[in-house]
Amino acid sequence: MSRINKNVVLALLTLTSSAFLLFQLYYYKHYLSTKNGAGLSKSKGSRIGFDSTQWRAVKKFIMLTSNQNVPVFLIDPLVLELINKNFEQVKNTSQGSISQCTFFCVPRDFTAFALQYHLWKNEEGWFRIAENMGFQCLKIESKDPRLDGIDSLSGTEIPLHYICKLATHAIHLVVFHERSGNYLWHGHLRLKEHIDRKFVPFRKLQFGRYPGAFDRPELQQVTLDGLEVLIPKDPMHFVEEVPHSRFIECRYKEARAFFQQYLDDNTVEAMAFRKSAKELLQLAAKTLNKLGVPFWLSSGTCLGWYRQCNIIPYSKDVDLGIFIRDYKSDIILAFQDAGLPLKHKFGKVEDSLELSFQGKDDVKLDIFFFYEETDHVWNGGTQAKTGKKFKYLFPKFTLCWTEFVDMKVRVPCGTLEYIEANYGKTWKIPVKTWDWKRSPPNVQPNGIWPISEWDEVIQLY
């Protein structure tokens, strides 16, 4: 019996000693080492997130582009939003002074960067080096849409997107191309038949679902998670552009076919009008952009873009549309300050507002304000002599960017429906005689202004 008790006591002592030893080891590792071995711990243990696959992929990508002098800049909306929220911290951060991965370690499948293609000097060499560094890269090319109307060049392909995967994280490199309106354009990421649809979760990409257009951003260098990167100087402006960046091309092939059927008017008068109309459109765009008022090409100007990729020489004016919700009380003064006197004002803000400004060479600018209803939108018209009101109905639409006479401007995304509402199914046929009160298929009477309001709703200058 005493023998058993001695064995039990011995076992208990051994167990207690082992537990105490384990406690000492734990205490030393998690408490004393932070004091006595602070240098080692700070360089490894406390750098939270820096062993993540995401951070390593971004680091390798930035090393690759830096060594090859490829001027990429960050366009990832999620990261740019985080930067904007912590902008003061980012500005005061130096390389290597960060102990926690804050920006590039936020869980996601992709990190998006961009580069301007004309600055890329060694595309093929970069591609090979990326694969040697462990990246699996996919290159997306497509035909240059600007050459679509030129038979000898219409098959020319340009790079649009690169997707480089390292382990489970992928870098999406969006290739921006300069356009003549001094803006940046990227193409649609369209997968060809031979591409593995399981290479990455393509549907989660934030760029490439459709072509996009962006203002050319001014860039600045910052340090994020210990890595030096270029970002837009105004991160939120870029982020706010993303959901409204959809771009549609002019229909170059159809425009060429139109001019084969209907010869273009290249008379001195037509060329002079187009020049004046272009200058007027540029001035109007500059004025409205300064006010922060979005607009789109409307009526005959929109028809000219869609049908023939140019200004209709016999239209004699420039037509723009603006949603009434974007109206600003100083819009008339802004145009007058720009050298465009008010020619007439019809209607009022609550109903059928229309403004017309006089440009040079007898070319006028007409601005139609659109009112939104449940299932349609409309703009109004007023006959000055009688006070009669008219209403023009359109299907509801959103706005897309396009390029017109070397400018980045908006048009209704569903342009065909918009054109057909205003000009009917025969819009392809040029019509030089047009009665705004009877010709449009979408026009309908809308009553008459009370005589007591004529001084307010019919103002001629």
GROMACS .gro file of C-alpha atoms in nm:
model
  461
    1MET     CA    1   0.000   0.000   0.000
    2SER     CA    2   0.284   0.236   0.091
    3ARG     CA    3   0.455   0.138  -0.234
    4ILE     CA    4   0.150   0.248  -0.436
    5ASN     CA    5   0.128   0.574  -0.247
    6LYS     CA    6   0.490   0.651  -0.325
    7ASN     CA    7   0.430   0.587  -0.698
    8VAL     CA    8   0.122   0.809  -0.702
    9VAL     CA    9   0.309   1.087  -0.524
   10LEU     CA   10   0.601   1.054  -0.767
   11ALA     CA   11   0.364   1.071  -1.066
   12LEU     CA   12   0.190   1.378  -0.926
   13LEU     CA   13   0.522   1.553  -0.869
   14THR     CA   14   0.634   1.472  -1.224
   15LEU     CA   15   0.306   1.601  -1.371
   16THR     CA   16   0.322   1.920  -1.165
   17SER     CA   17   0.682   1.987  -1.268
   18SER     CA   18   0.599   1.937  -1.636
   19ALA     CA   19   0.303   2.173  -1.616
   20PHE     CA   20   0.518   2.437  -1.441
   21LEU     CA   21   0.789   2.398  -1.708
   22LEU     CA   22   0.534   2.442  -1.988
   23PHE     CA   23   0.398   2.752  -1.814
   24GLN     CA   24   0.750   2.898  -1.791
   25LEU     CA   25   0.811   2.836  -2.162
   26TYR     CA   26   0.477   2.999  -2.252
   27TYR     CA   27   0.545   3.297  -2.026
   28TYR     CA   28   0.893   3.345  -2.171
   29LYS     CA   29   0.769   3.326  -2.530
   30HIS     CA   30   0.472   3.561  -2.499
   31TYR     CA   31   0.583   3.808  -2.233
   32LEU     CA   32   0.955   3.817  -2.155
   33SER     CA   33   1.057   3.788  -2.523
   34THR     CA   34   0.869   4.110  -2.604
   35LYS     CA   35   1.097   4.290  -2.357
   36ASN     CA   36   1.431   4.111  -2.378
   37GLY     CA   37   1.404   4.009  -2.745
   38ALA     CA   38   1.210   4.304  -2.879
   39GLY     CA   39   1.421   4.343  -3.195
   40LEU     CA   40   1.346   3.995  -3.325
   41SER     CA   41   0.980   4.011  -3.235
   42LYS     CA   42   0.927   4.349  -3.398
   43SER     CA   43   1.081   4.242  -3.723
   44LYS     CA   44   0.868   3.930  -3.756
   45GLY     CA   45   0.601   3.847  -3.502
   46SER     CA   46   0.428   4.186  -3.481
   47ARG     CA   47   0.413   4.253  -3.856
   48ILE     CA   48   0.054   4.141  -3.883
   49GLY     CA   49  -0.064   4.021  -4.223
   50PHE     CA   50   0.267   4.052  -4.405
   51ASP     CA   51   0.283   3.676  -4.458
   52SER     CA   52  -0.049   3.675  -4.646
   53THR     CA   53  -0.072   3.554  -5.004
   54GLN     CA   54  -0.230   3.884  -5.108
   55TRP     CA   55   0.050   4.100  -4.976
   56ARG     CA   56   0.318   3.876  -5.125
   57ALA     CA   57   0.147   3.884  -5.466
   58VAL     CA   58   0.118   4.264  -5.459
   59LYS     CA   59   0.478   4.301  -5.340
   60LYS     CA   60   0.612   4.080  -5.619
   61PHE     CA   61   0.402   4.263  -5.877
   62ILE     CA   62   0.527   4.604  -5.762
   63MET     CA   63   0.889   4.478  -5.758
   64LEU     CA   64   0.840   4.345  -6.113
   65THR     CA   65   0.691   4.667  -6.251
   66SER     CA   66   0.942   4.886  -6.069
   67ASN     CA   67   1.242   4.690  -6.197
   68GLN     CA   68   1.107   4.699  -6.552
   69ASN     CA   69   1.013   5.071  -6.534
   70VAL     CA   70   0.648   4.996  -6.599
   71PRO     CA   71   0.455   5.295  -6.454
   72VAL     CA   72   0.151   5.120  -6.307
   73PHE     CA   73  -0.086   5.294  -6.067
   74LEU     CA   74  -0.339   5.159  -5.821
   75ILE     CA   75  -0.705   5.174  -5.926
   76ASP     CA   76  -0.857   4.917  -5.690
   77PRO     CA   77  -1.177   5.087  -5.561
   78LEU     CA   78  -1.173   4.911  -5.224
   79VAL     CA   79  -0.812   5.007  -5.150
   80LEU     CA   80  -0.861   5.363  -5.279
   81GLU     CA   81  -1.160   5.407  -5.046
   82LEU     CA   82  -0.947   5.290  -4.752
   83ILE     CA   83  -0.673   5.533  -4.855
   84ASN     CA   84  -0.922   5.818  -4.870
   85LYS     CA   85  -1.050   5.739  -4.519
   86ASN     CA   86  -0.694   5.730  -4.382
   87PHE     CA   87  -0.535   5.989  -4.609
   88GLU     CA   88  -0.348   6.179  -4.338
   89GLN     CA   89  -0.200   5.856  -4.207
   90VAL     CA   90  -0.097   5.752  -4.558
   91LYS     CA   91   0.072   6.088  -4.628
   92ASN     CA   92   0.275   6.066  -4.307
   93THR     CA   93   0.385   5.705  -4.356
   94SER     CA   94   0.739   5.627  -4.462
   95GLN     CA   95   0.861   5.305  -4.621
   96GLY     CA   96   0.920   5.028  -4.368
   97SER     CA   97   0.748   5.206  -4.078
   98ILE     CA   98   0.430   4.996  -4.084
   99SER     CA   99   0.373   4.705  -3.847
  100GLN     CA  100   0.033   4.594  -3.977
  101CYS     CA  101  -0.090   4.522  -4.330
  102THR     CA  102  -0.391   4.751  -4.360
  103PHE     CA  103  -0.461   4.809  -4.729
  104PHE     CA  104  -0.341   4.517  -4.939
  105CYS     CA  105  -0.449   4.247  -4.694
  106VAL     CA  106  -0.822   4.317  -4.701
  107PRO     CA  107  -0.974   3.984  -4.820
  108ARG     CA  108  -1.058   3.983  -5.192
  109ASP     CA  109  -0.976   3.786  -5.506
  110PHE     CA  110  -0.809   4.065  -5.707
  111THR     CA  111  -0.605   4.379  -5.668
  112ALA     CA  112  -0.649   4.617  -5.962
  113PHE     CA  113  -0.374   4.829  -6.115
  114ALA     CA  114  -0.361   5.022  -6.443
  115LEU     CA  115  -0.108   5.161  -6.684
  116GLN     CA  116  -0.114   5.389  -6.984
  117TYR     CA  117  -0.020   5.177  -7.283
  118HIS     CA  118   0.185   5.441  -7.464
  119LEU     CA  119   0.426   5.444  -7.165
  120TRP     CA  120   0.489   5.069  -7.181
  121LYS     CA  121   0.820   5.010  -7.358
  122ASN     CA  122   0.883   4.635  -7.313
  123GLU     CA  123   0.556   4.451  -7.300
  124GLU     CA  124   0.673   4.107  -7.414
  125GLY     CA  125   0.983   4.109  -7.192
  126TRP     CA  126   0.773   4.203  -6.891
  127PHE     CA  127   0.537   3.917  -6.961
  128ARG     CA  128   0.820   3.659  -6.964
  129ILE     CA  129   0.979   3.793  -6.644
  130ALA     CA  130   0.642   3.782  -6.466
  131GLU     CA  131   0.607   3.412  -6.545
  132ASN     CA  132   0.966   3.347  -6.433
  133MET     CA  133   0.877   3.506  -6.097
  134GLY     CA  134   0.598   3.254  -6.046
  135PHE     CA  135   0.301   3.443  -6.190
  136GLN     CA  136   0.059   3.272  -6.422
  137CYS     CA  137  -0.044   3.545  -6.664
  138LEU     CA  138  -0.334   3.578  -6.903
  139LYS     CA  139  -0.333   3.841  -7.177
  140ILE     CA  140  -0.662   3.971  -7.318
  141GLU     CA  141  -0.646   4.135  -7.662
  142SER     CA  142  -0.911   4.260  -7.901
  143LYS     CA  143  -0.953   4.469  -8.213
  144ASP     CA  144  -0.898   4.841  -8.180
  145PRO     CA  145  -1.253   4.982  -8.217
  146ARG     CA  146  -1.120   5.314  -8.348
  147LEU     CA  147  -1.006   5.135  -8.665
  148ASP     CA  148  -1.337   4.958  -8.721
  149GLY     CA  149  -1.425   5.164  -9.026
  150ILE     CA  150  -1.089   5.118  -9.198
  151ASP     CA  151  -1.070   4.786  -9.385
  152SER     CA  152  -0.691   4.766  -9.395
  153LEU     CA  153  -0.657   4.821  -9.019
  154SER     CA  154  -0.980   4.688  -8.869
  155GLY     CA  155  -0.821   4.358  -8.767
  156THR     CA  156  -0.541   4.516  -8.563
  157GLU     CA  157  -0.547   4.387  -8.203
  158ILE     CA  158  -0.437   4.580  -7.896
  159PRO     CA  159  -0.377   4.459  -7.538
  160LEU     CA  160  -0.666   4.540  -7.306
  161HIS     CA  161  -0.616   4.346  -6.983
  162TYR     CA  162  -0.356   4.133  -6.806
  163ILE     CA  163  -0.447   3.899  -6.522
  164CYS     CA  164  -0.148   3.762  -6.332
  165LYS     CA  165  -0.214   3.503  -6.062
  166LEU     CA  166   0.023   3.408  -5.780
  167ALA     CA  167  -0.110   3.120  -5.569
  168THR     CA  168  -0.468   3.220  -5.476
  169HIS     CA  169  -0.448   3.595  -5.543
  170ALA     CA  170  -0.456   3.770  -5.880
  171ILE     CA  171  -0.344   4.108  -6.005
  172HIS     CA  172  -0.572   4.267  -6.263
  173LEU     CA  173  -0.373   4.507  -6.481
  174VAL     CA  174  -0.609   4.728  -6.680
  175VAL     CA  175  -0.447   4.871  -6.992
  176PHE     CA  176  -0.558   5.230  -7.055
  177HIS     CA  177  -0.529   5.378  -7.403
  178GLU     CA  178  -0.517   5.749  -7.477
  179ARG     CA  179  -0.806   5.887  -7.678
  180SER     CA  180  -0.821   6.207  -7.878
  181GLY     CA  181  -1.046   6.377  -7.622
  182ASN     CA  182  -0.757   6.373  -7.372
  183TYR     CA  183  -0.907   6.095  -7.163
  184LEU     CA  184  -0.823   5.732  -7.089
  185TRP     CA  185  -1.015   5.434  -7.228
  186HIS     CA  186  -1.008   5.064  -7.148
  187GLY     CA  187  -1.170   4.786  -7.345
  188HIS     CA  188  -1.417   4.510  -7.272
  189LEU     CA  189  -1.267   4.198  -7.115
  190ARG     CA  190  -1.412   3.943  -7.354
  191LEU     CA  191  -1.289   3.585  -7.311
  192LYS     CA  192  -1.200   3.394  -7.625
  193GLU     CA  193  -1.295   3.029  -7.666
  194HIS     CA  194  -0.956   2.883  -7.570
  195ILE     CA  195  -0.935   3.065  -7.235
  196ASP     CA  196  -0.990   2.863  -6.916
  197ARG     CA  197  -1.302   3.007  -6.751
  198LYS     CA  198  -1.183   2.873  -6.415
  199PHE     CA  199  -0.848   3.055  -6.424
  200VAL     CA  200  -0.987   3.320  -6.189
  201PRO     CA  201  -1.342   3.421  -6.083
  202PHE     CA  202  -1.384   3.658  -6.379
  203ARG     CA  203  -1.730   3.772  -6.271
  204LYS     CA  204  -1.582   3.938  -5.964
  205LEU     CA  205  -1.363   4.171  -6.172
  206GLN     CA  206  -1.451   4.537  -6.124
  207PHE     CA  207  -1.314   4.648  -6.460
  208GLY     CA  208  -1.380   4.502  -6.803
  209ARG     CA  209  -1.748   4.408  -6.792
  210TYR     CA  210  -1.782   4.682  -7.050
  211PRO     CA  211  -1.547   4.941  -7.203
  212GLY     CA  212  -1.480   5.237  -6.975
  213ALA     CA  213  -1.370   5.600  -7.001
  214PHE     CA  214  -1.196   5.802  -6.729
  215ASP     CA  215  -1.051   6.145  -6.682
  216ARG     CA  216  -0.675   6.135  -6.698
  217PRO     CA  217  -0.575   6.123  -6.328
  218GLU     CA  218  -0.289   6.318  -6.179
  219LEU     CA  219  -0.075   6.069  -5.985
  220GLN     CA  220   0.118   6.080  -5.661
  221GLN     CA  221   0.348   5.830  -5.490
  222VAL     CA  222   0.260   5.699  -5.144
  223THR     CA  223   0.370   5.416  -4.917
  224LEU     CA  224   0.108   5.150  -4.845
  225ASP     CA  225   0.185   4.856  -4.621
  226GLY     CA  226   0.556   4.924  -4.670
  227LEU     CA  227   0.529   4.932  -5.052
  228GLU     CA  228   0.576   5.240  -5.269
  229VAL     CA  229   0.289   5.277  -5.517
  230LEU     CA  230   0.138   5.541  -5.744
  231ILE     CA  231  -0.225   5.636  -5.682
  232PRO     CA  232  -0.463   5.900  -5.825
  233LYS     CA  233  -0.406   6.227  -5.643
  234ASP     CA  234  -0.781   6.247  -5.587
  235PRO     CA  235  -0.867   5.885  -5.498
  236MET     CA  236  -1.239   5.941  -5.448
  237HIS     CA  237  -1.285   6.117  -5.781
  238PHE     CA  238  -1.155   5.805  -5.953
  239VAL     CA  239  -1.369   5.575  -5.733
  240GLU     CA  240  -1.679   5.782  -5.812
  241GLU     CA  241  -1.607   5.754  -6.185
  242VAL     CA  242  -1.606   5.372  -6.182
  243PRO     CA  243  -1.983   5.300  -6.170
  244HIS     CA  244  -2.050   5.566  -6.436
  245SER     CA  245  -1.760   5.484  -6.668
  246ARG     CA  246  -1.939   5.272  -6.929
  247PHE     CA  247  -1.832   5.371  -7.282
  248ILE     CA  248  -1.993   5.304  -7.620
  249GLU     CA  249  -1.821   5.360  -7.952
  250CYS     CA  250  -1.949   5.552  -8.246
  251ARG     CA  251  -2.070   5.310  -8.516
  252TYR     CA  252  -1.786   5.363  -8.759
  253LYS     CA  253  -1.882   5.092  -9.009
  254GLU     CA  254  -2.241   5.211  -9.027
  255ALA     CA  255  -2.128   5.572  -9.064
  256ARG     CA  256  -1.910   5.478  -9.358
  257ALA     CA  257  -2.202   5.290  -9.518
  258PHE     CA  258  -2.423   5.596  -9.463
  259PHE     CA  259  -2.180   5.820  -9.650
  260GLN     CA  260  -2.156   5.569  -9.932
  261GLN     CA  261  -2.533   5.600  -9.976
  262TYR     CA  262  -2.566   5.972  -9.895
  263LEU     CA  263  -2.266   6.175  -9.998
  264ASP     CA  264  -2.116   6.389  -9.725
  265ASP     CA  265  -2.158   6.765  -9.755
  266ASN     CA  266  -1.808   6.904  -9.786
  267THR     CA  267  -1.900   7.250  -9.902
  268VAL     CA  268  -1.732   7.553  -9.748
  269GLU     CA  269  -2.055   7.639  -9.564
  270ALA     CA  270  -2.091   7.289  -9.419
  271MET     CA  271  -1.730   7.276  -9.305
  272ALA     CA  272  -1.761   7.620  -9.144
  273PHE     CA  273  -2.078   7.517  -8.960
  274ARG     CA  274  -1.920   7.199  -8.828
  275LYS     CA  275  -1.621   7.396  -8.703
  276SER     CA  276  -1.842   7.651  -8.525
  277ALA     CA  277  -2.068   7.380  -8.382
  278LYS     CA  278  -1.768   7.189  -8.247
  279GLU     CA  279  -1.631   7.502  -8.080
  280LEU     CA  280  -1.973   7.577  -7.932
  281LEU     CA  281  -2.002   7.221  -7.797
  282GLN     CA  282  -1.655   7.246  -7.643
  283LEU     CA  283  -1.746   7.575  -7.474
  284ALA     CA  284  -2.078   7.436  -7.348
  285ALA     CA  285  -1.907   7.126  -7.209
  286LYS     CA  286  -1.644   7.335  -7.033
  287THR     CA  287  -1.914   7.558  -6.879
  288LEU     CA  288  -2.135   7.271  -6.761
  289ASN     CA  289  -1.843   7.066  -6.630
  290LYS     CA  290  -1.730   7.365  -6.427
  291LEU     CA  291  -2.080   7.384  -6.277
  292GLY     CA  292  -2.081   7.010  -6.211
  293VAL     CA  293  -2.388   6.959  -6.432
  294PRO     CA  294  -2.394   6.632  -6.632
  295PHE     CA  295  -2.535   6.657  -6.984
  296TRP     CA  296  -2.574   6.444  -7.294
  297LEU     CA  297  -2.604   6.485  -7.671
  298SER     CA  298  -2.970   6.517  -7.762
  299SER     CA  299  -3.197   6.558  -8.065
  300GLY     CA  300  -3.013   6.628  -8.392
  301THR     CA  301  -2.668   6.630  -8.231
  302CYS     CA  302  -2.727   6.282  -8.090
  303LEU     CA  303  -2.863   6.164  -8.426
  304GLY     CA  304  -2.549   6.294  -8.599
  305TRP     CA  305  -2.327   6.101  -8.359
  306TYR     CA  306  -2.524   5.776  -8.389
  307ARG     CA  307  -2.588   5.782  -8.763
  308GLN     CA  308  -2.277   5.936  -8.912
  309CYS     CA  309  -2.025   5.995  -8.630
  310ASN     CA  310  -2.028   6.365  -8.706
  311ILE     CA  311  -2.228   6.685  -8.682
  312ILE     CA  312  -2.520   6.708  -8.926
  313PRO     CA  313  -2.428   7.012  -9.139
  314TYR     CA  314  -2.786   7.128  -9.202
  315SER     CA  315  -2.897   7.107  -8.836
  316LYS     CA  316  -2.788   7.466  -8.762
  317ASP     CA  317  -2.764   7.420  -8.385
  318VAL     CA  318  -2.619   7.211  -8.102
  319ASP     CA  319  -2.865   7.017  -7.883
  320LEU     CA  320  -2.797   6.903  -7.525
  321GLY     CA  321  -3.012   6.730  -7.264
  322ILE     CA  322  -2.996   6.776  -6.884
  323PHE     CA  323  -3.208   6.613  -6.615
  324ILE     CA  324  -3.403   6.879  -6.428
  325ARG     CA  325  -3.270   6.739  -6.099
  326ASP     CA  326  -2.927   6.866  -6.207
  327TYR     CA  327  -3.048   7.219  -6.283
  328LYS     CA  328  -2.856   7.499  -6.110
  329SER     CA  329  -2.985   7.851  -6.066
  330ASP     CA  330  -2.664   8.011  -6.192
  331ILE     CA  331  -2.656   7.821  -6.521
  332ILE     CA  332  -2.771   8.119  -6.732
  333LEU     CA  333  -2.516   8.350  -6.572
  334ALA     CA  334  -2.240   8.090  -6.626
  335PHE     CA  335  -2.313   8.074  -7.001
  336GLN     CA  336  -2.332   8.451  -7.029
  337ASP     CA  337  -1.996   8.479  -6.852
  338ALA     CA  338  -1.861   8.233  -7.109
  339GLY     CA  339  -1.967   8.469  -7.390
  340LEU     CA  340  -2.296   8.301  -7.482
  341PRO     CA  341  -2.590   8.541  -7.438
  342LEU     CA  342  -2.936   8.400  -7.363
  343LYS     CA  343  -3.149   8.390  -7.682
  344HIS     CA  344  -3.469   8.261  -7.527
  345LYS     CA  345  -3.604   8.095  -7.215
  346PHE     CA  346  -3.924   7.888  -7.232
  347GLY     CA  347  -4.109   7.724  -6.945
  348LYS     CA  348  -4.000   7.719  -6.583
  349VAL     CA  349  -3.801   7.490  -6.360
  350GLU     CA  350  -4.112   7.297  -6.254
  351ASP     CA  351  -4.240   7.248  -6.607
  352SER     CA  352  -4.101   7.235  -6.964
  353LEU     CA  353  -3.783   7.440  -6.910
  354GLU     CA  354  -3.581   7.508  -7.225
  355LEU     CA  355  -3.285   7.744  -7.270
  356SER     CA  356  -3.125   7.868  -7.589
  357PHE     CA  357  -2.795   8.055  -7.612
  358GLN     CA  358  -2.649   8.238  -7.909
  359GLY     CA  359  -2.311   8.118  -8.029
  360LYS     CA  360  -2.097   8.281  -8.294
  361ASP     CA  361  -2.168   8.257  -8.667
  362ASP     CA  362  -2.541   8.228  -8.596
  363VAL     CA  363  -2.506   7.881  -8.442
  364LYS     CA  364  -2.720   7.843  -8.132
  365LEU     CA  365  -2.706   7.610  -7.834
  366ASP     CA  366  -3.037   7.453  -7.725
  367ILE     CA  367  -3.059   7.293  -7.380
  368PHE     CA  368  -3.361   7.074  -7.308
  369PHE     CA  369  -3.442   6.979  -6.950
  370PHE     CA  370  -3.583   6.631  -6.893
  371TYR     CA  371  -3.842   6.536  -6.631
  372GLU     CA  372  -3.862   6.183  -6.490
  373GLU     CA  373  -4.189   5.995  -6.446
  374THR     CA  374  -4.247   5.639  -6.327
  375ASP     CA  375  -4.208   5.469  -6.665
  376HIS     CA  376  -4.074   5.741  -6.897
  377VAL     CA  377  -3.897   6.077  -6.921
  378TRP     CA  378  -4.001   6.384  -7.117
  379ASN     CA  379  -3.893   6.729  -7.219
  380GLY     CA  380  -4.118   7.018  -7.307
  381GLY     CA  381  -4.154   7.271  -7.586
  382THR     CA  382  -4.331   7.605  -7.603
  383GLN     CA  383  -4.462   7.795  -7.906
  384ALA     CA  384  -4.378   8.160  -7.843
  385LYS     CA  385  -4.663   8.308  -8.052
  386THR     CA  386  -4.948   8.105  -7.899
  387GLY     CA  387  -4.822   7.983  -7.562
  388LYS     CA  388  -4.901   7.626  -7.665
  389LYS     CA  389  -4.710   7.356  -7.476
  390PHE     CA  390  -4.575   7.032  -7.619
  391LYS     CA  391  -4.433   6.724  -7.456
  392TYR     CA  392  -4.179   6.478  -7.605
  393LEU     CA  393  -4.184   6.130  -7.448
  394PHE     CA  394  -3.878   5.901  -7.424
  395PRO     CA  395  -3.819   5.560  -7.265
  396LYS     CA  396  -3.616   5.585  -6.944
  397PHE     CA  397  -3.241   5.565  -6.998
  398THR     CA  398  -2.904   5.582  -6.830
  399LEU     CA  399  -2.598   5.766  -6.960
  400CYS     CA  400  -2.282   5.632  -7.118
  401TRP     CA  401  -1.963   5.800  -7.235
  402THR     CA  402  -1.865   5.823  -7.598
  403GLU     CA  403  -1.626   6.018  -7.819
  404PHE     CA  404  -1.763   6.283  -8.050
  405VAL     CA  405  -1.565   6.542  -8.250
  406ASP     CA  406  -1.257   6.469  -8.036
  407MET     CA  407  -1.448   6.510  -7.708
  408LYS     CA  408  -1.552   6.277  -7.427
  409VAL     CA  409  -1.926   6.334  -7.390
  410ARG     CA  410  -2.234   6.144  -7.273
  411VAL     CA  411  -2.514   5.990  -7.475
  412PRO     CA  412  -2.812   5.774  -7.370
  413CYS     CA  413  -2.685   5.417  -7.332
  414GLY     CA  414  -2.990   5.287  -7.518
  415THR     CA  415  -2.924   5.527  -7.804
  416LEU     CA  416  -3.131   5.346  -8.066
  417GLU     CA  417  -3.448   5.360  -7.853
  418TYR     CA  418  -3.380   5.728  -7.783
  419ILE     CA  419  -3.331   5.806  -8.154
  420GLU     CA  420  -3.637   5.608  -8.264
  421ALA     CA  421  -3.854   5.784  -8.006
  422ASN     CA  422  -3.752   6.121  -8.149
  423TYR     CA  423  -3.718   6.038  -8.523
  424GLY     CA  424  -3.906   5.711  -8.580
  425LYS     CA  425  -3.792   5.398  -8.762
  426THR     CA  426  -3.679   5.598  -9.067
  427TRP     CA  427  -3.406   5.788  -8.880
  428LYS     CA  428  -3.140   5.660  -9.124
  429ILE     CA  429  -3.286   5.875  -9.403
  430PRO     CA  430  -3.171   6.240  -9.393
  431VAL     CA  431  -3.462   6.485  -9.354
  432LYS     CA  432  -3.379   6.851  -9.406
  433THR     CA  433  -3.727   6.990  -9.338
  434TRP     CA  434  -3.833   6.936  -8.978
  435ASP     CA  435  -4.127   7.080  -8.785
  436TRP     CA  436  -4.060   7.042  -8.414
  437LYS     CA  437  -4.435   7.066  -8.338
  438ARG     CA  438  -4.546   6.789  -8.580
  439SER     CA  439  -4.254   6.584  -8.716
  440PRO     CA  440  -4.134   6.396  -8.403
  441PRO     CA  441  -4.335   6.074  -8.345
  442ASN     CA  442  -4.307   6.125  -7.969
  443VAL     CA  443  -4.462   6.473  -7.955
  444GLN     CA  444  -4.800   6.535  -7.800
  445PRO     CA  445  -4.996   6.849  -7.702
  446ASN     CA  446  -4.953   6.952  -7.340
  447GLY     CA  447  -5.200   7.232  -7.294
  448ILE     CA  448  -5.135   7.603  -7.308
  449TRP     CA  449  -4.964   7.843  -7.072
  450PRO     CA  450  -5.202   8.082  -6.892
  451ILE     CA  451  -5.169   8.433  -7.034
  452SER     CA  452  -5.089   8.556  -6.682
  453GLU     CA  453  -4.766   8.347  -6.690
  454TRP     CA  454  -4.644   8.442  -7.038
  455ASP     CA  455  -4.400   8.702  -6.910
  456GLU     CA  456  -4.237   8.430  -6.699
  457VAL     CA  457  -4.246   8.131  -6.934
  458ILE     CA  458  -4.183   8.303  -7.270
  459GLN     CA  459  -3.874   8.521  -7.260
  460LEU     CA  460  -3.717   8.629  -7.590
  461TYR     CA  461  -3.394   8.828  -7.614
   0.00000   0.00000   0.00000
